[in-house]
Short mmCIF file of C-alpha atoms in Angstrom, two decimals:
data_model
loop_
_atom_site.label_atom_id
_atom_site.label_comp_id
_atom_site.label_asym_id
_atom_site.label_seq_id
_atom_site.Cartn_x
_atom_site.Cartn_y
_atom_site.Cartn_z
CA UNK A 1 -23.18 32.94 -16.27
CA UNK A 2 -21.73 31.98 -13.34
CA UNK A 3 -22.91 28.44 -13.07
CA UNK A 4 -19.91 25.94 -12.65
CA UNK A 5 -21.46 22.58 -13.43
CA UNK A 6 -18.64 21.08 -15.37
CA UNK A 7 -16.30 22.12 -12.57
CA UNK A 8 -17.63 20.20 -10.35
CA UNK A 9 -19.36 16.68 -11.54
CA UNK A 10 -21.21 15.05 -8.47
CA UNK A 11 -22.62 11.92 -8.07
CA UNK A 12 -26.04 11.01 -6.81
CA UNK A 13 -25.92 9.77 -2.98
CA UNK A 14 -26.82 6.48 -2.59
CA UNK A 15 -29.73 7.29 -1.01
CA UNK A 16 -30.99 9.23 -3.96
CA UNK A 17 -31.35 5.64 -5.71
CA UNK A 18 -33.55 4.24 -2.89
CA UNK A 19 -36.79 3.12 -5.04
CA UNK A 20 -38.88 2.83 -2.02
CA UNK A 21 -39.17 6.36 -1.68
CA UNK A 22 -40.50 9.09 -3.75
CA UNK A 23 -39.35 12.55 -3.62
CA UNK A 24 -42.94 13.70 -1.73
CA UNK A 25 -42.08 11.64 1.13
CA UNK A 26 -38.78 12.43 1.53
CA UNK A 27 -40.14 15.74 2.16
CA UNK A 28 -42.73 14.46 4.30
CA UNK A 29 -39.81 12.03 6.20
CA UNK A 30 -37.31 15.18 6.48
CA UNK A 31 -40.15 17.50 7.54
CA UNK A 32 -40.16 14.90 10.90
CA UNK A 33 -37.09 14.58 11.28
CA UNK A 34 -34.64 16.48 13.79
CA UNK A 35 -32.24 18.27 11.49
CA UNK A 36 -29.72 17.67 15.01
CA UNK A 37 -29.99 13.83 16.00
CA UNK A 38 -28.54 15.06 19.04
CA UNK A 39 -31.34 16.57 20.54
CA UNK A 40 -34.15 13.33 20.19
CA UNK A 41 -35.53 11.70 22.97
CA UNK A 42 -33.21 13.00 25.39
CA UNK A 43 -35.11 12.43 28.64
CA UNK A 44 -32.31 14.61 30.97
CA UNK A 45 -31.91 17.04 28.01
CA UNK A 46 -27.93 16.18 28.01
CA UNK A 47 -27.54 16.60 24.68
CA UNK A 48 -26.69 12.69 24.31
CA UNK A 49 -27.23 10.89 21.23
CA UNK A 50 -30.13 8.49 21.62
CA UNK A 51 -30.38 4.95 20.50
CA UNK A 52 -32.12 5.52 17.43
CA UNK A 53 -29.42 8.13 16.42
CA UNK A 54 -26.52 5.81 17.27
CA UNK A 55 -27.53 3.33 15.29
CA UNK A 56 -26.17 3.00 11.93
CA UNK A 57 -28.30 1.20 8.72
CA UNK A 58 -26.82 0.61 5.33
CA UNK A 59 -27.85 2.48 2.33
CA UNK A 60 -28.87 1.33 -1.25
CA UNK A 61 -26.02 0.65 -3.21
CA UNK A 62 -25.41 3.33 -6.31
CA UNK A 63 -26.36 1.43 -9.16
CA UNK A 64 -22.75 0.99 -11.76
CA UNK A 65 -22.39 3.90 -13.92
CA UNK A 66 -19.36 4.93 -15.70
CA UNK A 67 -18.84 8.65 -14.29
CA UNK A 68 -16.47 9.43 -18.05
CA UNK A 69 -19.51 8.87 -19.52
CA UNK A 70 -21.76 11.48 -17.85
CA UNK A 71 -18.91 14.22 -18.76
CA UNK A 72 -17.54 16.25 -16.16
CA UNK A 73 -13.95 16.90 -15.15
CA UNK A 74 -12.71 14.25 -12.75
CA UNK A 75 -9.95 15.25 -9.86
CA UNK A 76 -7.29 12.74 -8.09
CA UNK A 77 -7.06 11.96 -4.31
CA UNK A 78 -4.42 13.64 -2.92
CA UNK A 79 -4.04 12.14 0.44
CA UNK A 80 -0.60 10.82 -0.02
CA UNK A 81 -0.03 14.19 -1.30
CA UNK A 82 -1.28 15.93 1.22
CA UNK A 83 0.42 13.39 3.28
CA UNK A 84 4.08 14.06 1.77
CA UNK A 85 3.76 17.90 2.26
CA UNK A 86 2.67 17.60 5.57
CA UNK A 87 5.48 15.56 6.60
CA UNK A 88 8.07 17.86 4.71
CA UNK A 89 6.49 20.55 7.16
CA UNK A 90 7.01 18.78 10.25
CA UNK A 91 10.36 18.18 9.45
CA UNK A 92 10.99 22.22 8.25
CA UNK A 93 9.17 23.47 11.05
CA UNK A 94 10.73 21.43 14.34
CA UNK A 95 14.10 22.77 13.51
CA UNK A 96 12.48 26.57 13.63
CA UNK A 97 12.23 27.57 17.92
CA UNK A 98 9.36 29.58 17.23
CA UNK A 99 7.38 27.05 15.17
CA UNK A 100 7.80 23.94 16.47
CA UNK A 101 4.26 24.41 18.61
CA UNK A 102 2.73 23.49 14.98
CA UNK A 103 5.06 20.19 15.38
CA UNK A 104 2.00 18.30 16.61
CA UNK A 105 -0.70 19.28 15.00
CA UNK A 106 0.92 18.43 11.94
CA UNK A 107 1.71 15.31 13.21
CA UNK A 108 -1.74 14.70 14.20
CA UNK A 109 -2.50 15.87 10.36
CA UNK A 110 -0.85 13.63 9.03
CA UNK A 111 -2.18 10.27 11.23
CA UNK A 112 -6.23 11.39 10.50
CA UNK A 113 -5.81 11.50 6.50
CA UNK A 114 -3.61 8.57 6.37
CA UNK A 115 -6.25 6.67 8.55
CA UNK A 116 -8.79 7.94 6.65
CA UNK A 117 -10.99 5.44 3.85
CA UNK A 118 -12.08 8.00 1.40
CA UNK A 119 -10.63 10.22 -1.31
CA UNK A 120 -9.86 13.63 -0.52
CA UNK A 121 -10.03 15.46 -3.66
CA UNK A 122 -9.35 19.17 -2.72
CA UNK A 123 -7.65 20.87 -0.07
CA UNK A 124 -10.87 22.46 0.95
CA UNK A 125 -12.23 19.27 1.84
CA UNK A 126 -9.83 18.98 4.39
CA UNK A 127 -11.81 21.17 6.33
CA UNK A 128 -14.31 19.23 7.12
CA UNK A 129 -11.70 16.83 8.60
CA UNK A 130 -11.67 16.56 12.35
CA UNK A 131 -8.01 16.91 12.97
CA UNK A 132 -6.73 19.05 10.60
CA UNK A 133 -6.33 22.66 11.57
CA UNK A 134 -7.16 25.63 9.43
CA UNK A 135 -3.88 26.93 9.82
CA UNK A 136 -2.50 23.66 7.83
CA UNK A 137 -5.01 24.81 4.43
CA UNK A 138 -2.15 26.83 3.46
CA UNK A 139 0.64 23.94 3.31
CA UNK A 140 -2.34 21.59 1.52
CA UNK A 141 -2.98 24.53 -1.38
CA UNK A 142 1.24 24.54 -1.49
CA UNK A 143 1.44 20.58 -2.26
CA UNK A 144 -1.44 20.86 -4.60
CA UNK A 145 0.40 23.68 -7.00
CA UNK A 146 3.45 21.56 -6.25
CA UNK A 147 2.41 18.08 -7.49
CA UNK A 148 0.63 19.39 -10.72
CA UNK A 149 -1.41 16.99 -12.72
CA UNK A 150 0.30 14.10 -11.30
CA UNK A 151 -0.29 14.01 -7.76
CA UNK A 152 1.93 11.29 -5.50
CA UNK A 153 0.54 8.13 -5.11
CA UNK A 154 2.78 5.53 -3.34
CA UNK A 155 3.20 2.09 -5.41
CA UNK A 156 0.86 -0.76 -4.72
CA UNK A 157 1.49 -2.33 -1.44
CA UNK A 158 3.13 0.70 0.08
CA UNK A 159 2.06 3.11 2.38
CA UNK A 160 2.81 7.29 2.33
CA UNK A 161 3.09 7.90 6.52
CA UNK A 162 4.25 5.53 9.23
CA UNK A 163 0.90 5.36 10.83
CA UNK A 164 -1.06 3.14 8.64
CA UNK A 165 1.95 1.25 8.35
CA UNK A 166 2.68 0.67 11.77
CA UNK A 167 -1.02 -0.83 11.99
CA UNK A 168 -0.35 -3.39 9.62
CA UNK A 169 3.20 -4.16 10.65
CA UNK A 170 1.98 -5.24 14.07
CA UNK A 171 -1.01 -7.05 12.37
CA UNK A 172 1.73 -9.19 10.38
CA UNK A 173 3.88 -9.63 13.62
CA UNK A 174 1.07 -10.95 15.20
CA UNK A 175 -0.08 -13.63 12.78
CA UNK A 176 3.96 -14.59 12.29
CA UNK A 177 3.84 -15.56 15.61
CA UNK A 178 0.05 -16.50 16.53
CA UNK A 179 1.29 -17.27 20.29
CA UNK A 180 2.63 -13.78 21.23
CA UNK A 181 0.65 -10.70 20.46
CA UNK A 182 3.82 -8.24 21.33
CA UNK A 183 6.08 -6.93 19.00
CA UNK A 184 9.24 -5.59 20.13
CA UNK A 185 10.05 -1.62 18.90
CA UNK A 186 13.22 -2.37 16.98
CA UNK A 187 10.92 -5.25 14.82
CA UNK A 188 8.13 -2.64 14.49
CA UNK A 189 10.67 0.25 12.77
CA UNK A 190 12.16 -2.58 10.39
CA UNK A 191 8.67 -4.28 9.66
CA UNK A 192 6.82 -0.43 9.24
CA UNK A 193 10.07 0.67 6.96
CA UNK A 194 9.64 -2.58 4.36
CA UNK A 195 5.99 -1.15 4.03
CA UNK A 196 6.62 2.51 2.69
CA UNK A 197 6.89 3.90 -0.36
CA UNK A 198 10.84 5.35 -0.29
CA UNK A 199 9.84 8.20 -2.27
CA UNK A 200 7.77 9.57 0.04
CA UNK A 201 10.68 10.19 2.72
CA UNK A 202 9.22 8.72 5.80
CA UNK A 203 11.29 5.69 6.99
CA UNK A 204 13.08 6.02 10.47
CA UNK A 205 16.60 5.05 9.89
CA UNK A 206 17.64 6.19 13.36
CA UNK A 207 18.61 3.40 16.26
CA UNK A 208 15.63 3.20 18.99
CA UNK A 209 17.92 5.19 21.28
CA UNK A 210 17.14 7.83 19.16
CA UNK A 211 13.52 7.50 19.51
CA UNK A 212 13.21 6.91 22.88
CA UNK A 213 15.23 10.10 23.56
CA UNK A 214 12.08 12.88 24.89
CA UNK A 215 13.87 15.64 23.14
CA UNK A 216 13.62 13.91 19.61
CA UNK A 217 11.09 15.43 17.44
CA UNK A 218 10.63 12.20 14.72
CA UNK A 219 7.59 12.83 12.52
CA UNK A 220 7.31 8.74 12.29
CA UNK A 221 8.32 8.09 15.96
CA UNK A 222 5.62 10.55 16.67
CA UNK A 223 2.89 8.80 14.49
CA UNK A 224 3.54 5.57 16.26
CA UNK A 225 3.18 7.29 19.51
CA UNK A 226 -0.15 9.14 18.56
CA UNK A 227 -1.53 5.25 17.89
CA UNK A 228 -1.30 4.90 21.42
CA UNK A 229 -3.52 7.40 22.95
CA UNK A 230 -6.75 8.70 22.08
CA UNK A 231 -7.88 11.64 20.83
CA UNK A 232 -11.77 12.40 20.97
CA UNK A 233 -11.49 16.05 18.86
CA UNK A 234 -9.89 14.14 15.66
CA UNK A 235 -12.17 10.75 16.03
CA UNK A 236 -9.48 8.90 16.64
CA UNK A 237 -9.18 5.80 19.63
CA UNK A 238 -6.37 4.28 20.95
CA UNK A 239 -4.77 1.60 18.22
CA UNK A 240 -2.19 0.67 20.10
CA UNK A 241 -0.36 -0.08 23.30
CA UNK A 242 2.85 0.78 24.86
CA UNK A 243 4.46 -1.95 27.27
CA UNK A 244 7.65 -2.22 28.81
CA UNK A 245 9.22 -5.98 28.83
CA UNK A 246 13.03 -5.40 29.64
CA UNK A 247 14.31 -8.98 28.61
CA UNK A 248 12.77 -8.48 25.20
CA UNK A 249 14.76 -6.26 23.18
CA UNK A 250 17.84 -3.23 23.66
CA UNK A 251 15.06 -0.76 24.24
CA UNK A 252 12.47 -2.88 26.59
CA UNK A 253 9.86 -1.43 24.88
CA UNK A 254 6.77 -3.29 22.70
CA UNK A 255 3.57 -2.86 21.24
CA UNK A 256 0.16 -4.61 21.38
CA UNK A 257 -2.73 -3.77 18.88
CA UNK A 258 -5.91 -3.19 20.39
CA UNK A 259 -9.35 -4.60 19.41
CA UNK A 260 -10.52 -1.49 17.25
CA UNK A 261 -6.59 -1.63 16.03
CA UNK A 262 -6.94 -5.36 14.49
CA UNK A 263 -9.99 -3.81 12.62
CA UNK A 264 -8.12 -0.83 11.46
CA UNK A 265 -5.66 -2.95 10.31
CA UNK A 266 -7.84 -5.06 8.35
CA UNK A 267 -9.51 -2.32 6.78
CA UNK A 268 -6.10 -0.94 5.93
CA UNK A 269 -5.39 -4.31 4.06
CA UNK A 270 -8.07 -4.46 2.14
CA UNK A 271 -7.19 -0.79 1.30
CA UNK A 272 -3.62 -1.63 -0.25
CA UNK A 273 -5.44 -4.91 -1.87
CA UNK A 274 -7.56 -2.50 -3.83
CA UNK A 275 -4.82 -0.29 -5.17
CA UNK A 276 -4.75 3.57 -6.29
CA UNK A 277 -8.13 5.36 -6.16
CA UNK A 278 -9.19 6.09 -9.50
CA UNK A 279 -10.06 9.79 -10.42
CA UNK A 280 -13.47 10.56 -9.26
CA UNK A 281 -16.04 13.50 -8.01
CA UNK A 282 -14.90 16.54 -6.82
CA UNK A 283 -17.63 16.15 -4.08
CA UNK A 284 -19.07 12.44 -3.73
CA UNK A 285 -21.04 11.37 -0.36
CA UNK A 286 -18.08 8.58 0.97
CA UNK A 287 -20.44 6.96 3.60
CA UNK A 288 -22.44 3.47 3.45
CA UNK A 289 -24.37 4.10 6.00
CA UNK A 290 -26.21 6.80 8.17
CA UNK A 291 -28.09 7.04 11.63
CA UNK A 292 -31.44 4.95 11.54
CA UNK A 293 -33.29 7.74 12.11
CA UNK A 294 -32.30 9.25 8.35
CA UNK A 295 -32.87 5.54 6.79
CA UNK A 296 -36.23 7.18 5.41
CA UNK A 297 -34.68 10.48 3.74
CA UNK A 298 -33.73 10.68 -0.04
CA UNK A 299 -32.24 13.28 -1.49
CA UNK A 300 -32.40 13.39 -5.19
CA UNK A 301 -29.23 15.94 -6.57
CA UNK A 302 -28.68 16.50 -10.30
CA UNK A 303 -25.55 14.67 -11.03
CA UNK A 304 -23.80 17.78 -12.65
CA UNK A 305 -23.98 19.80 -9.30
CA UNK A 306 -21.10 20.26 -7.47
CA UNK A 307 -19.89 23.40 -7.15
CA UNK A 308 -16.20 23.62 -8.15
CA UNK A 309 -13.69 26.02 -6.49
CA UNK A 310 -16.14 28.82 -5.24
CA UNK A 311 -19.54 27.18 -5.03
CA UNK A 312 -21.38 23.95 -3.05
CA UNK A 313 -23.93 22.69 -2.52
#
């Protein structure tokens, strides 16, 4: 028998608890709609997204059930693990000549699952991640055998990677000094360093000569100055600017949050607010919303599907 179903425990979607709508006409609803939102209504056949399709509605809210109840084995998120490994790579890997072009992809890695707001439960989910190369699955599968049963998690109020950190050091600056929205490189390092976790090896401890030096291959330094740019392929917009102000500081250099970095901030608060993710789903639908055009689909899913290792749904 190969059926897995206590590998694997998955809960419902939220949609699934929608009362509104029977299982007949979600079949009816998904039998009209596109299966690629992509490709409605577009009048110069562009492949543009339409306004139906960007706009986003909530979904029902699963109803409180106690997953240990239902049976099932329940799996950690190992972000921060992930995290830790990957940054243990970047630092093995830009001292090697002939691997350092996997320098910055780790990097980049390393900024998409700390940014991310869901579990991540299995290595394999990491595929799904824009950002995170298949070349990296290897080094995810290592830190999973490596952590065992007790995967890192950083202590409450501390962050894994300089990243998220970064964000809500330069929040803080900000509303320390409401009149000046800059913060100054050398009070960034100190202010991101008081918010990690030292056992996850990520503080820069280096002057900002060291930093500013284009030869230096930081994993932190190189976090920060991913913030700054965009990058369409991993979903990720620019969280922060560069400026130059001379009189400020030794290095002349500071940093301004933009408007979608104040919200990533605040979403990154409320994150460290709620503490450690409890063990969950191996596979568990992480959105609150989808495009308007699926507001009329449910899909009803036993809860002890899942799959496991070797099979999904």
């Amino acid at each position: 028998d190969d059926d897995e179903d206590d590998d694997g425990l998955a809960i419902p979607t939220a949609a699934a608890y929608s009362s509104s709508t029977t299982a007949a006409s979600a079949s009816a609803a998904a039998s009209r709609t596109p299966h690629n939102p992509r490709r409605i209504s577009s009048d110069r056949g562009n492949g543009m997204l339409s306004p139906s399709a960007r706009v986003k509605v909530k979904v029902p809210s699963v109803p409180t059930l106690s997953v240990r109840s239902i049976g099932g084995k329940l799996y950690p998120d190992l972000r921060h693990c992930f995290i830790k490994r990957l940054l243990g790579h970047a630092k093995e890997i830009r001292r090697v000549h002939y691997q350092k072009q996997g320098f910055d992809p780790t990097i980049k890695a390393i900024v998409v699952l700390s940014l991310y707001r869901h579990p991540v439960r299995s290595a394999d989910v990491c595929r799904n991640l824009n950002g995170i190369g298949s070349e990296l699955l290897s080094v995810l599968k290592d830190a999973v055998a490596a952590e065992g049963s007790t995967p890192f998690v950083p202590a409450r109020g501390k962050f894994s990677a300089v990243a998220p950190a970064a964000l809500v050091a330069m929040s803080e600056c900000v509303d320390a000094n409401p009149d000046d929205c800059l913060c100054t490189m050398e009070d960034l390092i100190h202010r991101v360093n008081s918010l990690l976790d030292a056992r996850a090896n990520a503080a820069m401890t280096r002057d900002s000569s060291y930093y500013l030096d284009k030869n230096t291959m930081d994993p932190g330094w190189t976090q920060i100055k991913k913030l700054c740019s965009s990058n369409q392929h991993a979903g990720i917009e620019q969280l922060l600017k560069e400026r130059r102000r001379k009189g400020r500081s030794a290095s002349g250099v500071v940093f301004e949050l933009t408007d979608k970095g104040r919200e990533m901030a605040r979403t990154l608060k409320k994150m460290l607010e709620a503490g450690p993710v409890e063990h969950g789903p191996l596979r568990q639908l992480a959105a609150t919303e989808v495009s308007e055009v699926y507001k009329h689909v449910t899909m009803s899913v036993d809860f002890r599907e899942g799959g496991g290792g070797r099979h999904s749904l």
